[in-house]
Every structure is written in structure tokens, then in C-alpha cells.
Short mmCIF file of C-alpha atoms in Angstrom, two decimals:
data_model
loop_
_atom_site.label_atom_id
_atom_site.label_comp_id
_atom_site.label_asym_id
_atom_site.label_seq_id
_atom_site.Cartn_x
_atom_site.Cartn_y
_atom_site.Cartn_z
CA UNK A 1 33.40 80.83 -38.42
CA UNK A 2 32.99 83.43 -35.80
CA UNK A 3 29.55 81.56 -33.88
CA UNK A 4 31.93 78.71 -34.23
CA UNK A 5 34.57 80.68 -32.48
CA UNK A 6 32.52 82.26 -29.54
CA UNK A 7 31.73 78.34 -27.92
CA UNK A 8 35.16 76.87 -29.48
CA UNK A 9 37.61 75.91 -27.09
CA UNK A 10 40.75 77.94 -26.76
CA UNK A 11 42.87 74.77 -27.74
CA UNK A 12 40.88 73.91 -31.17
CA UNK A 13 41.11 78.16 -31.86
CA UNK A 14 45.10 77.63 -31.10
CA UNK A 15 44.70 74.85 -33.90
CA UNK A 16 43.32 76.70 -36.18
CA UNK A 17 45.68 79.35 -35.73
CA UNK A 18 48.45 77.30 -36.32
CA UNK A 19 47.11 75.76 -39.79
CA UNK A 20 46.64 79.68 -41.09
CA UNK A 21 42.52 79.35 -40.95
CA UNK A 22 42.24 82.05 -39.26
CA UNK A 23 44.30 84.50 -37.87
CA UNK A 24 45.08 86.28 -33.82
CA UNK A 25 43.75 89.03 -35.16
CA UNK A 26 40.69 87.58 -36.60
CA UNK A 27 40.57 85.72 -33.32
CA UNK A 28 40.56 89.03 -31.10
CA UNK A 29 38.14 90.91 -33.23
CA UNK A 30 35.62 88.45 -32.68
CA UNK A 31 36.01 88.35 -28.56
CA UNK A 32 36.05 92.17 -28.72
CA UNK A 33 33.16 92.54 -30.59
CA UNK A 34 31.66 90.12 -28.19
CA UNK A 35 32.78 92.21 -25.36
CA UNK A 36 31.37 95.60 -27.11
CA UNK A 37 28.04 93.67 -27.90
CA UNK A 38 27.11 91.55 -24.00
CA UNK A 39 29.02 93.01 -21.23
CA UNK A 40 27.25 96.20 -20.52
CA UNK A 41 24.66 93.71 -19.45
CA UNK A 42 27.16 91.49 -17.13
CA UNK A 43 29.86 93.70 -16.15
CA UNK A 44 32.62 91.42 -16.24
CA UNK A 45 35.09 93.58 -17.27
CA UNK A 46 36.84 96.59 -15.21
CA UNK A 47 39.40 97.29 -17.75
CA UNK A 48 40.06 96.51 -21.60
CA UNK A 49 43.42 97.32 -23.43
CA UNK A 50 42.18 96.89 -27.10
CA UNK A 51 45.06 99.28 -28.10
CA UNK A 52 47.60 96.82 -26.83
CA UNK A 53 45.53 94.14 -27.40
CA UNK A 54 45.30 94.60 -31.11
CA UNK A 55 49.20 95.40 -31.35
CA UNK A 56 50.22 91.99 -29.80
CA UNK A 57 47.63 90.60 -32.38
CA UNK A 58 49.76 91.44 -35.12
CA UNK A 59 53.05 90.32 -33.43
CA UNK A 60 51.28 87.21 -33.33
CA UNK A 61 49.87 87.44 -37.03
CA UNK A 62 53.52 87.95 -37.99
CA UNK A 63 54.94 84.93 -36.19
CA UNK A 64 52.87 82.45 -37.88
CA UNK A 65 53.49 84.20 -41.33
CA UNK A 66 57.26 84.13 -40.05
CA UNK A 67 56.87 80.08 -39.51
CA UNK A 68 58.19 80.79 -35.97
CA UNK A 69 57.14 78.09 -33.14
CA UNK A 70 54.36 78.71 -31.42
CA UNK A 71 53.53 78.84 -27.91
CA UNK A 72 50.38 76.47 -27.01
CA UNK A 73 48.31 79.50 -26.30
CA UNK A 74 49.31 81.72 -29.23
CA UNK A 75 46.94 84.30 -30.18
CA UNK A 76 44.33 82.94 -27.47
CA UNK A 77 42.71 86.13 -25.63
CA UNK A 78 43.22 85.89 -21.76
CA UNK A 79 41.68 87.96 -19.24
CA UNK A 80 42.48 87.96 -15.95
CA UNK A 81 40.72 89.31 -12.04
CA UNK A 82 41.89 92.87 -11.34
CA UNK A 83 43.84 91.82 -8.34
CA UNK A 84 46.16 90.07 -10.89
CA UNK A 85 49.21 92.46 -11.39
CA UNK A 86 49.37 93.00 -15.46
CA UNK A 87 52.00 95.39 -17.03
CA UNK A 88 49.89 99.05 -17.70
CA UNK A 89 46.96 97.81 -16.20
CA UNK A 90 44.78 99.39 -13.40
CA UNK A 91 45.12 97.29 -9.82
CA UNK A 92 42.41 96.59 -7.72
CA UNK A 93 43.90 98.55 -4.60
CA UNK A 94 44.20 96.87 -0.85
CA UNK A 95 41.69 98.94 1.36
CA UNK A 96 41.86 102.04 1.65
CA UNK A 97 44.59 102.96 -1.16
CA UNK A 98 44.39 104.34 -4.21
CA UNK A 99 44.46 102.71 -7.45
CA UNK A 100 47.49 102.58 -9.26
CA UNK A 101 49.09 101.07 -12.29
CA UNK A 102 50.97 97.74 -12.40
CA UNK A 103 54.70 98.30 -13.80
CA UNK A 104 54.94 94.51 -14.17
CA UNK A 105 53.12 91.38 -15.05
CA UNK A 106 53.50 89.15 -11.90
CA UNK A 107 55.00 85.82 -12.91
CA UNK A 108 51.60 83.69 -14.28
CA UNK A 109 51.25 86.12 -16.32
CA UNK A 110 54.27 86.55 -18.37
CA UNK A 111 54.56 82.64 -18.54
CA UNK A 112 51.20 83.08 -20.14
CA UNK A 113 52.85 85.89 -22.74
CA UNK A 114 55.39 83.66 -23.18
CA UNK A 115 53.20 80.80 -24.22
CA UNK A 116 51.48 83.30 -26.95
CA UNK A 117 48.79 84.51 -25.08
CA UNK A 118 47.19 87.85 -25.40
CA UNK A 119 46.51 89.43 -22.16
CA UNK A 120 43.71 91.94 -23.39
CA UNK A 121 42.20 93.30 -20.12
CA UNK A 122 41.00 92.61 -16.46
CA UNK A 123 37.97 91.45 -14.70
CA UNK A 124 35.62 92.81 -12.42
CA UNK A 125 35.44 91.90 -8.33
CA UNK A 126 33.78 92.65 -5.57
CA UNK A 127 34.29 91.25 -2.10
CA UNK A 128 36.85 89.18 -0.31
CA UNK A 129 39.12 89.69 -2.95
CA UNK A 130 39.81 92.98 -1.76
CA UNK A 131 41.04 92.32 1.32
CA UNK A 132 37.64 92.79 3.22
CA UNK A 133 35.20 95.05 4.17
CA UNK A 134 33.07 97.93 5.71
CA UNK A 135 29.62 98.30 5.85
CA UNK A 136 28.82 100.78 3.18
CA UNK A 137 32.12 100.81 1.27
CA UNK A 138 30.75 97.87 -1.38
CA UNK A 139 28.73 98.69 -4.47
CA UNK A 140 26.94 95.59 -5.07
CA UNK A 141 25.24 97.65 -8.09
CA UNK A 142 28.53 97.21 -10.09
CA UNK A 143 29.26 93.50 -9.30
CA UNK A 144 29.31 91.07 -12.12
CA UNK A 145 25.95 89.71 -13.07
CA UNK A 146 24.59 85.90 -13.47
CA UNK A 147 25.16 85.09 -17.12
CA UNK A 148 21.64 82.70 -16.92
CA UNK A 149 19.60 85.40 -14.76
CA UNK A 150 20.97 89.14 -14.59
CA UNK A 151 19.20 89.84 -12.01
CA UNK A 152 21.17 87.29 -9.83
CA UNK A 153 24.90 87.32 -8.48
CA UNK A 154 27.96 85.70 -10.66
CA UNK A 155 29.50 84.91 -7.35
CA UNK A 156 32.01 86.66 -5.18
CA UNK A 157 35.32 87.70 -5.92
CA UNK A 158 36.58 86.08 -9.23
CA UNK A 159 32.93 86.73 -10.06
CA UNK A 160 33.85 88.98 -13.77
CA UNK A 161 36.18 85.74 -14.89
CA UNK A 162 33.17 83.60 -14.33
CA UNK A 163 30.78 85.40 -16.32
CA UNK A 164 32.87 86.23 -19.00
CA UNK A 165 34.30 83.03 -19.88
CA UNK A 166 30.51 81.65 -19.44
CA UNK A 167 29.22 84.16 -21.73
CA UNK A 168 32.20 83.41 -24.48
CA UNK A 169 33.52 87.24 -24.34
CA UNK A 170 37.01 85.22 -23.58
CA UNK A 171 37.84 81.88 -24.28
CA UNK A 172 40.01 81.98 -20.75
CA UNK A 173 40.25 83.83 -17.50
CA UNK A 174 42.80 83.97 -14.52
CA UNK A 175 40.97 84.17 -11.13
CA UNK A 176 42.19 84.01 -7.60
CA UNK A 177 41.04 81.66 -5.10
CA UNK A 178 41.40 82.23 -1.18
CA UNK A 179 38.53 80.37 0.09
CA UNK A 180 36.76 79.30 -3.08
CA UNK A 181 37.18 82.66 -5.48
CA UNK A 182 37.47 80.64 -8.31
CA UNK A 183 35.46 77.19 -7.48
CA UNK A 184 32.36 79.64 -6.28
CA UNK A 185 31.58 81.50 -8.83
CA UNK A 186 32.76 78.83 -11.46
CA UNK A 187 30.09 76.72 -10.16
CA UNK A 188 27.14 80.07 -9.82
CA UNK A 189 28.05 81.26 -13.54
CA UNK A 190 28.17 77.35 -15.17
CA UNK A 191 32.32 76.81 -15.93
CA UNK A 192 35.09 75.24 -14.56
CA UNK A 193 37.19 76.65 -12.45
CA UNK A 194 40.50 75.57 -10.78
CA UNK A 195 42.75 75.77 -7.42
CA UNK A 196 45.53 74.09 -7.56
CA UNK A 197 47.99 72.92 -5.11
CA UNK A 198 49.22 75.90 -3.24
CA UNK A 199 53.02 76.77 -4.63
CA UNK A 200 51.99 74.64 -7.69
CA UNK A 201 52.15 78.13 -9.54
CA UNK A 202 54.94 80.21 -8.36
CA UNK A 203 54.21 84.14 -6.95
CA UNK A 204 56.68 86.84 -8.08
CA UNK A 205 55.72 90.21 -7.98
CA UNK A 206 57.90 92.34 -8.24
CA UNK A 207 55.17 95.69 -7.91
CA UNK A 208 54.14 94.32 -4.00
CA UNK A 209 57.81 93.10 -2.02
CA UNK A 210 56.33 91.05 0.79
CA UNK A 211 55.21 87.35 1.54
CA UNK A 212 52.43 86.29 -0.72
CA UNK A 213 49.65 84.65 1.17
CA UNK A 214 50.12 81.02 0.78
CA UNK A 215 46.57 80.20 0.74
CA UNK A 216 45.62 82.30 -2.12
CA UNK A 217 46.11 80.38 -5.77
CA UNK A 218 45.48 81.67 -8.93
CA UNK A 219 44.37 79.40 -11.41
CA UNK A 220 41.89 79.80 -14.98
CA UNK A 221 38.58 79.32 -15.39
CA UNK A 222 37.19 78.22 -18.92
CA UNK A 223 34.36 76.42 -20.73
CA UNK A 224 36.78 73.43 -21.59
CA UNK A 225 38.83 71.38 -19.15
CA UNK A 226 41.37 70.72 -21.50
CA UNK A 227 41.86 74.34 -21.83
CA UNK A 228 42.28 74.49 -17.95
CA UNK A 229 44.84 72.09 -18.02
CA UNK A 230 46.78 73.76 -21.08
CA UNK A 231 46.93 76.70 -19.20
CA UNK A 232 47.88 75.56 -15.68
CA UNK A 233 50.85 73.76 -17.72
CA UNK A 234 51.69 77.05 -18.57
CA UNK A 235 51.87 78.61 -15.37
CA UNK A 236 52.92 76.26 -13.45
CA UNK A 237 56.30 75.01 -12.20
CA UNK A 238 59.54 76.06 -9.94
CA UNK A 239 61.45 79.43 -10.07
CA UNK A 240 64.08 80.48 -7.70
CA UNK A 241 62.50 83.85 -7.02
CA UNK A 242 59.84 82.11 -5.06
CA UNK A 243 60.83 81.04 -1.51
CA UNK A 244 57.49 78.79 -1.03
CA UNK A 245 56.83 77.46 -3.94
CA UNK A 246 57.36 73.35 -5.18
CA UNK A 247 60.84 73.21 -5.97
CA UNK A 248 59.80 69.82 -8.04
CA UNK A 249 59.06 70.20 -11.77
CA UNK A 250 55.41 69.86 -12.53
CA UNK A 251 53.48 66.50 -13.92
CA UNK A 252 52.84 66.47 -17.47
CA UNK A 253 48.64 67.77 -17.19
CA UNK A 254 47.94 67.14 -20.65
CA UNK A 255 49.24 63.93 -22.80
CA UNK A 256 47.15 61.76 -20.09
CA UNK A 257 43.86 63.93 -19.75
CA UNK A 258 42.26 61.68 -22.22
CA UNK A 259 42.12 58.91 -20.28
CA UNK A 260 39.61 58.61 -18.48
CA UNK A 261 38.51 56.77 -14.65
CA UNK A 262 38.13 53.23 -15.33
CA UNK A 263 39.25 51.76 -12.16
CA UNK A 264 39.50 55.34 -10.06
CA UNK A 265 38.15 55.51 -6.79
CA UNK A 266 36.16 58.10 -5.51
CA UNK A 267 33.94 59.15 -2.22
CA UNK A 268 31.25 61.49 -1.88
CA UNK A 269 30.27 63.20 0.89
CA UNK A 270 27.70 65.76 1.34
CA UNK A 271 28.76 67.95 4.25
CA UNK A 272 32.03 66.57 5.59
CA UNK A 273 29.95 66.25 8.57
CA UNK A 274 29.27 69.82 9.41
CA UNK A 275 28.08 72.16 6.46
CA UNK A 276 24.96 71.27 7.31
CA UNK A 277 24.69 73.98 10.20
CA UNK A 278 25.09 76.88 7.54
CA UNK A 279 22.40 75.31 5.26
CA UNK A 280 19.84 77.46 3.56
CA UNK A 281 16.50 76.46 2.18
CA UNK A 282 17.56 75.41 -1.52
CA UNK A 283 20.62 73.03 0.02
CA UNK A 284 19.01 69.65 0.14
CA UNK A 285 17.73 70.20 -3.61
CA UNK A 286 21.61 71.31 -4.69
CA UNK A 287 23.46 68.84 -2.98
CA UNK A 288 20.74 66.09 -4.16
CA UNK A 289 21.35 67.27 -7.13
CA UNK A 290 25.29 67.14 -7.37
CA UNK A 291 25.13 63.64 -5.48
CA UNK A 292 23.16 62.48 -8.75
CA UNK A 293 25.54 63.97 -10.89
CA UNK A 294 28.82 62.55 -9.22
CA UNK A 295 26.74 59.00 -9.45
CA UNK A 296 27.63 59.34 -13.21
CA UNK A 297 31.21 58.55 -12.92
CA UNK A 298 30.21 55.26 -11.71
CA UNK A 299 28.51 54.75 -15.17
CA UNK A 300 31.92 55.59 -16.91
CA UNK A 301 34.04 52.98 -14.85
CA UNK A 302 34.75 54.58 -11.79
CA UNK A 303 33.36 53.18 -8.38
CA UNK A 304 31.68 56.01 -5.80
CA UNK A 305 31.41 55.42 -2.43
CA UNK A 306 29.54 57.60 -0.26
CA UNK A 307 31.60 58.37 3.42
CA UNK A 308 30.33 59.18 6.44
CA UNK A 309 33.46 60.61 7.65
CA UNK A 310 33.29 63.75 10.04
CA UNK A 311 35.73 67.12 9.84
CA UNK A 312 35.88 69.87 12.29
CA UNK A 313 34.69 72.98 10.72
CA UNK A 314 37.76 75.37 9.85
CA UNK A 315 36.09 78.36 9.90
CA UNK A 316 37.27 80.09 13.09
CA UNK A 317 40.32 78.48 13.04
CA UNK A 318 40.84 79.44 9.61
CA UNK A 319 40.43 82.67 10.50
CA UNK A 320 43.17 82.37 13.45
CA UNK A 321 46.02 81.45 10.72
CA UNK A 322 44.98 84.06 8.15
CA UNK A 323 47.19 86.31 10.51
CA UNK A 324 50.14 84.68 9.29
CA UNK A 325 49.49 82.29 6.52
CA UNK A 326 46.29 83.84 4.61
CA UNK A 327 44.77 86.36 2.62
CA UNK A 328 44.29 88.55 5.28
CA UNK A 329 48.05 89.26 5.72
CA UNK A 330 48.89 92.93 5.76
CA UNK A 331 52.06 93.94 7.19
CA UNK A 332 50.29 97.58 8.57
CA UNK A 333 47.43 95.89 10.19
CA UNK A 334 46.29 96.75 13.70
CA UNK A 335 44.82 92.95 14.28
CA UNK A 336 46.75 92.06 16.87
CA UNK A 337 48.41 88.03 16.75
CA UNK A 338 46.41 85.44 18.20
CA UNK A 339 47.47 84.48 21.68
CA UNK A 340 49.71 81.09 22.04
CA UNK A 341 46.93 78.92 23.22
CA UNK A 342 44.47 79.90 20.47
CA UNK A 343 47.60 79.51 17.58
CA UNK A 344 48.12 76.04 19.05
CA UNK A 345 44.57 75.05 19.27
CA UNK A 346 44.10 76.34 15.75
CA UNK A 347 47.14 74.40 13.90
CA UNK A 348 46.23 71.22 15.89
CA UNK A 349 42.80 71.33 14.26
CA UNK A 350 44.80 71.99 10.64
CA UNK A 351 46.72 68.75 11.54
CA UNK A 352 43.67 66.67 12.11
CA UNK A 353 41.74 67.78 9.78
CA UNK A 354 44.69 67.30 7.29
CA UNK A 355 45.46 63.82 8.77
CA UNK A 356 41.63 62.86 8.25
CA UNK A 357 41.87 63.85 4.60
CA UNK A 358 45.58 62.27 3.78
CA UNK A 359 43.72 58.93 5.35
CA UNK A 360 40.71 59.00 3.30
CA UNK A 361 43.20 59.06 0.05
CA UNK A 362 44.62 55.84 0.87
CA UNK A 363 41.69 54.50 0.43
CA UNK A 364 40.31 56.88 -2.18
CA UNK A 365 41.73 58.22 -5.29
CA UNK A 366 40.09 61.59 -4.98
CA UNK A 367 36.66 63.16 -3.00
CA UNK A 368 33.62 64.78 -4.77
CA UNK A 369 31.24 67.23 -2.43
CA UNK A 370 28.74 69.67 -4.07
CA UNK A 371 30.75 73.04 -4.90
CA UNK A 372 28.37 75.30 -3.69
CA UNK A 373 25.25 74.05 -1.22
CA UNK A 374 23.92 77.56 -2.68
CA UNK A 375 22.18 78.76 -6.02
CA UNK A 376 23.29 82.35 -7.27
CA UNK A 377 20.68 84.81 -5.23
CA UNK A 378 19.39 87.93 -6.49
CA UNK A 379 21.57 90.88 -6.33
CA UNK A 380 18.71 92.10 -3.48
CA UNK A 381 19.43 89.20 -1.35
CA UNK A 382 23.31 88.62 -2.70
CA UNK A 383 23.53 92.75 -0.65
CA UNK A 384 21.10 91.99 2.35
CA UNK A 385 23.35 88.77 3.61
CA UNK A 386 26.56 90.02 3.35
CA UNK A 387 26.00 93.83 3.92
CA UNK A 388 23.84 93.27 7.26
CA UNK A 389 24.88 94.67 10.21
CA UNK A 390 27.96 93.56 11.93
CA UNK A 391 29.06 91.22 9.34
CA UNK A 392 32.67 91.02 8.95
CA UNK A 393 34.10 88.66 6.23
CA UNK A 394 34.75 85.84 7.12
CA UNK A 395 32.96 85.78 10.39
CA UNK A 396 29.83 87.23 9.58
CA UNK A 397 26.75 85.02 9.23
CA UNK A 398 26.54 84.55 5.62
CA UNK A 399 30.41 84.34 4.87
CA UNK A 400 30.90 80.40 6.24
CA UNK A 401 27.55 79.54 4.50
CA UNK A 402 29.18 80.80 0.99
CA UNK A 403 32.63 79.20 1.27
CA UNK A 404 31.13 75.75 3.43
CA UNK A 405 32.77 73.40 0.88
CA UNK A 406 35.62 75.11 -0.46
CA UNK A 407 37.73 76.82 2.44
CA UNK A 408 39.03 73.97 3.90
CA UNK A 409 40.83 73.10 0.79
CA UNK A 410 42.75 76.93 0.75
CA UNK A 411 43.51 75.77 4.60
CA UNK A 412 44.94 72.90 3.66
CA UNK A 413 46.38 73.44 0.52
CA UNK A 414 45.04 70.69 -1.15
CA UNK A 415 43.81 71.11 -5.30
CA UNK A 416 40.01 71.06 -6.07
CA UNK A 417 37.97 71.92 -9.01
CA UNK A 418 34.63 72.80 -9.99
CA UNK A 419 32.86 71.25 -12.77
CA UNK A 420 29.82 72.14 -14.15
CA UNK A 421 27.06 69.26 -13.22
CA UNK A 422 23.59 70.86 -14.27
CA UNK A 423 20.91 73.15 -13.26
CA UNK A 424 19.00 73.47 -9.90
CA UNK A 425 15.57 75.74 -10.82
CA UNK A 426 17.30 76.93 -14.22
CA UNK A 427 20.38 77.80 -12.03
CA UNK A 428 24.02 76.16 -12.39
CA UNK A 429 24.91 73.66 -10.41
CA UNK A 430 29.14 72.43 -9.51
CA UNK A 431 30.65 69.04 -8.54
CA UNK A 432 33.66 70.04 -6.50
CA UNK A 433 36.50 67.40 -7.11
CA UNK A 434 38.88 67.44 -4.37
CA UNK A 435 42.46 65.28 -4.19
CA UNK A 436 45.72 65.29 -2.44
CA UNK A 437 48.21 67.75 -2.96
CA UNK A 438 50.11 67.82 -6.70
CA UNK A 439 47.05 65.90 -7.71
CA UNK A 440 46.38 68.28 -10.50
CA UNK A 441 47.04 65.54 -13.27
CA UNK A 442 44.48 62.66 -11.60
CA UNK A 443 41.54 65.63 -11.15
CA UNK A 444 42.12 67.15 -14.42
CA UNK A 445 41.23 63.65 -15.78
CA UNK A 446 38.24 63.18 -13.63
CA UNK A 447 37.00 66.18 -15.14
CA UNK A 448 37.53 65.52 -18.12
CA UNK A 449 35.95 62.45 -18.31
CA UNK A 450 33.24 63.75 -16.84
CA UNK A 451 32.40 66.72 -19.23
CA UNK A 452 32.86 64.16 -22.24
CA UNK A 453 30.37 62.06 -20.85
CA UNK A 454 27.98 64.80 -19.92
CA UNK A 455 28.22 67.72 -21.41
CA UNK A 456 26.74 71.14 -20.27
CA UNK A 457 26.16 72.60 -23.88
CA UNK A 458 23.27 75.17 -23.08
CA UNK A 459 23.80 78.86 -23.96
CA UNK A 460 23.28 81.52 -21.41
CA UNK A 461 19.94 83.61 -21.46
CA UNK A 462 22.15 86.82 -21.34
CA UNK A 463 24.00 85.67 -24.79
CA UNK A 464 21.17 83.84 -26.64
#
């Protein structure tokens, strides 16, 4: 039972569970041991709680003894990034402050308790996630590592989620997404990861009193797609402490994930017209590559339609509205506000570019672009691009490169996933899935039927 466990997704373990075969307990001793046996090698985790961890274990033990209903994640170990604020947990400080302890779970995470989850730690980062940075300040040295080559980068940011959940230390893990935090390293480390409509998932914090940046998301990142979808059930939906978020209950994810894309339309583009200016040597091989892949849907009754459709690159105008809207929103900042003409010229582009999209889904059911253009570099190379001179996230000359086919979708607030499509030189590979927004249900499928019809089943080197 416990190899079986390691690949097994969460939902099958939550059966399991529920027919007495084996117990939360038995469940977390196995991830732990996992943790104690493979992470000094990735260092995915920043913090583990196996005190508490093994104390909501039993609670859980006891319920299903007690024949008392159970959540659809009970007993399921969930990690989550260390930006996520968890009850007696250490948080990832803002620049420049000190770390402290979270005195409450922010609101994803206690509808995760509630569901039966057991929160048992958090997850290394590096990176944007922090708010920025200085040259000199990072330690790329302690940044999560590539579960298929340890000498290469997990990604940026969500990076520890990515490599754990590849590496079956958890079955789950929460990670943020503010420009592709999730997507990015889903797609470098070889799982799916999700950002969902922004609001989608309500923010209430009561540890940090200010606007949350509305185009940051949190969303999990897993082996399994249904487990993805389980879990954004979970966390998603209205509550009246959040100002911003949709006030409309949430689509049932689940009872129609089986079904499959007979009859769905989708287009492919390769560079929405522009990417191609922050294109490295390996690009033409990856996005070859995930063009291939997202050919396969039309072998399992969906049509795919390549577009030659042109965007305007977001990236300094991006930029512009992260003083109000985005993850660079810091009430003590000395940036001053953009001037009137550059605000304007900024949210004009967002309309366009938002227009351009909400026309191609009339026509389309949803859009598939490579995740990444990029294969995980070495840790060497992952520190020379972003720590060169100069560079300032996201201006600096690698940041738009990384992020080329994900930020526009934090800009516009529209859902996207990453699912794993294959290997590029024994590296993974994503297929980005984009749609319109509170199109969670519709992706969820596509990716579904896509990992059904080709599966990624190989085992990391790290783990083997």
C-alpha cells in the first residue's frame, strides 16, 4: 500500500479513507516519511508542523471511527507556498521585514480544514513572490530544485509546491500565481497547476488589513486534475468579507469533469503574436513540441485551429497597473503613481487586449499556447539571468522572457492552466489552456480529457 499511496491521487486516498483501508494517520506517515527521505535533495519545504500535523491525524482517525461525514478532502495532506497565511506557521515576510508568525489561516485555507484537510507545513520560494528584489539579497542556493535534474531550477516563486507535489512528498499544494507562479513552475517540475478566475476564490486575511492584489490567485497544484478540481471546489465561492470577489455561487467543477471535448473548440497559437521577441535558443523545439501535443485533442473529438491573431505585449503596461491593481501594491512604497497619460494609455491597451480575447471566444471554446517557451535552466544560469546587473523584476531582461505566456492572463483576469504535455531534452514540457473568465468548469474538462488520453506516468530521477 504505501508505493501505491506515494503516485495515488488525493481523491482515490480520500476513498480509501472513507471505506476504513487505511487510515489519516497511516496516510500522513507515509508523506512524512517521504518528506524525511527526498527533500533534503529538492528543498521544497521551508516549514513542517509534524506535531500538529500528526494531532489533526487523529481527529481525523476519530471521525471516521465516529461515522461522522466527511469532508471530500479528509485526512488528505496539503501543503501550501509560504506566502500563504496558515495559523502558527512562519510567513514569508514583504521586503525588508522580519518574519513573523501567522495568527490565522487566511480564508482558502480554513475552507480547506473544513473540507478535512490536513494542512501539515509550507513551501519554499524564491523570487517574485516576495514582492521583488535587490541585487544580492536572493539566495538562489536555497531555491527549490528540478525534481527530473537537481541541478536545474523548479521554477520561480510557487517553485517548492511544484516539486513537492511532483516528487509525491504531498498529494496537493496551494501556490500563488501573479504572473504565472503557479502555471511556471507547474509546467518546469511536470504537474498541473491552476489560476483561476481572479475573485473566483475569495481573500480574507485577517493577519494583513489592506486591499489584496487582484491579480494574484491562489490555486493547487497536483499530479491529478481531478484532484485540482476537488480542491478549487473547496476554496472557491462568495463571502461577504471580500469586497472584490464573485458574489455568484461557483459552477459545480466536478460531476461534469468526466466528460470529455467531443465537439469543443479550441485555437492554438504560438506567440500571441509577440513572445517571439523574448525567445531563447530552446523555444522553437518547446513550443513545437506543445503544438504537437495540443494536436492530440483533435484525436479525442475536439477540433484545433491554429490563429494568427496578434496581442500587444502587456509587459510595460502591466507593470503601469501593478501600482494599483497588482502584486506590487504596498501601501509604504516610494514608487510614485503613473502620470494620467501613461494610466490611460496603459488601461486602453488592457481593454483591447481584453476585447481581442472576449472575440476570439465567440468563436472558440477555449485557447491553448505553450506554458513556458523555456526548459528549467541550471541553477548557474537560473542566477546569471535574473541576478545580472540592473535587472529589476519585472522589467529586467529575463523577467518578460519567463512569464511571455502567462502574464497576460493575471492582467486580465482570465483562468488558465498548465498541463503536463511531455519532455523537451528529458525536461517537462506544459500546454497552457486558457478560457474566459468563470471558465474553470469547461478547462478543468479539457484537462482532464487530456491527461486520460495521454498520460505523463514517468517517475522523477530525484525519487526513483
Amino acid at each position: 500500500m504505501a508505493d501505491d499511496l506515494t503516485w495515488m491521487p488525493a481523491w482515490q486516498i480520500r476513498e480509501l479513507i472513507g471505506k476504513r483501508e487505511v487510515s489519516p494517520s497511516e496516510v500522513l506517515e507515509h508523506f512524512l516519511g517521504r518528506i524525511a527521505e527526498h527533500d533534503h535533495k529538492l528543498q521544497s519545504f521551508r516549514h513542517l508542523d509534524a506535531a500538529q500535523a500528526r494531532e489533526t491525524a487523529r481527529r481525523a482517525d476519530r471521525a471516521v471511527l465516529d461515522g461522522d461525514p466527511l469532508g471530500p478532502l479528509h485526512g488528505i495532506p496539503i501543503s501550501a507556498k509560504e506566502e500563504v497565511p496558515i495559523k502558527g506557521m512562519p510567513l514569508k515576510p514583504r521586503p525588508g521585514l522580519p518574519m513573523t508568525i501567522s495568527e490565522n489561516d487566511i480564508l482558502a485555507v480554513t475552507r480547506l480544514r473544513d473540507a478535512g484537510a490536513n494542512i501539515i507545513g509550507t513551501n519554499s520560494m524564491l523570487g517574485s513572490g516576495d514582492g521583488g528584489f535587490d541585487k544580492g539579497r536572493m539566495d538562489f542556493s536555497a531555491e527549490a530544485r528540478n525534481p527530473w535534474d537537481t541541478n536545474r531550477t523548479a521554477g520561480w516563486s510557487s517553485a517548492g509546491s511544484a516539486a513537492a507535489t511532483a516528487t509525491g512528498l504531498v498529494p496537493i499544494a496551494i501556490g500563488t500565481d501573479g504572473g504565472g507562479s503557479t502555471r511556471l513552475p507547474a509546467a518546469y517540475s511536470g504537474v498541473f497547476g491552476l489560476h483561476p478566475t481572479a475573485g473566483l476564490i475569495p481573500i480574507v486575511d485577517y493577519d494583513t488589513p489592506r486591499v489584496p492584489p487582484l491579480t494574484l490567485t491562489r490555486g493547487p497544484m497536483c499530479r491529478d486534475v481531478l484532484d485540482a478540481a476537488i480542491t478549487l471546489q473547496v476554496m472557491a465561492g462568495p463571502d461577504g468579507r471580500d469586497f472584490t470577489c464573485i458574489q455568484t455561487p461557483t459552477a459545480d467543477l466536478v460531476s461534469g469533469i468526466e466528460d470529455g471535448v467531443d465537439g469543443v473548440r479550441f485555437a492554438w497559437t504560438d506567440d500571441y503574436g509577440y513572445t517571439g521577441k523574448y525567445a531563447m535558443d530552446e523555444s522553437e523545439r518547446v513550443i513545437a513540441h506543445a503544438r504537437d501535443a495540443a494536436k492530440g485533442f483533435g484525436r479525442i473529438g475536439a477540433t484545433v485551429v491554429a490563429t494568427d491573431e496578434v496581442w500587444e505585449d502587456p509587459t510595460e503596461a502591466s507593470g503601469v497597473t501593478n501600482w494599483l491593481f497588482g502584486v506590487a501594491v504596498d501601501p509604504n512604497s516610494p514608487v510614485p503613481a503613473p502620470s494620467t497619460p501613461v494610466w490611460a494609455a496603459a488601461m486602453d491597451l488592457r481593454q483591447r487586449n481584453w476585447a481581442h480575447f472576449m472575440r476570439l471566444f465567440q468563436d472558440h471554446d477555449l485557447l491553448l499556447t505553450p506554458t513556458s517557451q523555456l526548459l528549467a535552466p541550471t541553477m548557474d544560469e537560473w542566477d546569471r539571468r535574473w541576478m545580472q546587473e540592473g535587472a529589476s523584476f519585472p522589467y529586467g531582461s529575463f523577467g518578460p522572457t519567463y512569464t511571455s505566456h502567462t502574464t497576460m492572463f493575471n492582467w486580465l483576469c482570465f483562468p488558465a492552466v498548465s498541463v503536463p504535455c511531455g519532455f523537451v531534452d528529458g525536461l517537462p514540457v506544459g500546454l497552457h489552456i486558457v478560457g474566459p473568465p468563470c471558465s474553470e468548469d469547461r478547462i478543468l474538462r479539457a484537462a482532464r480529457a487530456f491527461q486520460k488520453a495521454f498520460p505523463q506516468d514517468e517517475v522523477p530521477v530525484s525519487v526513483r
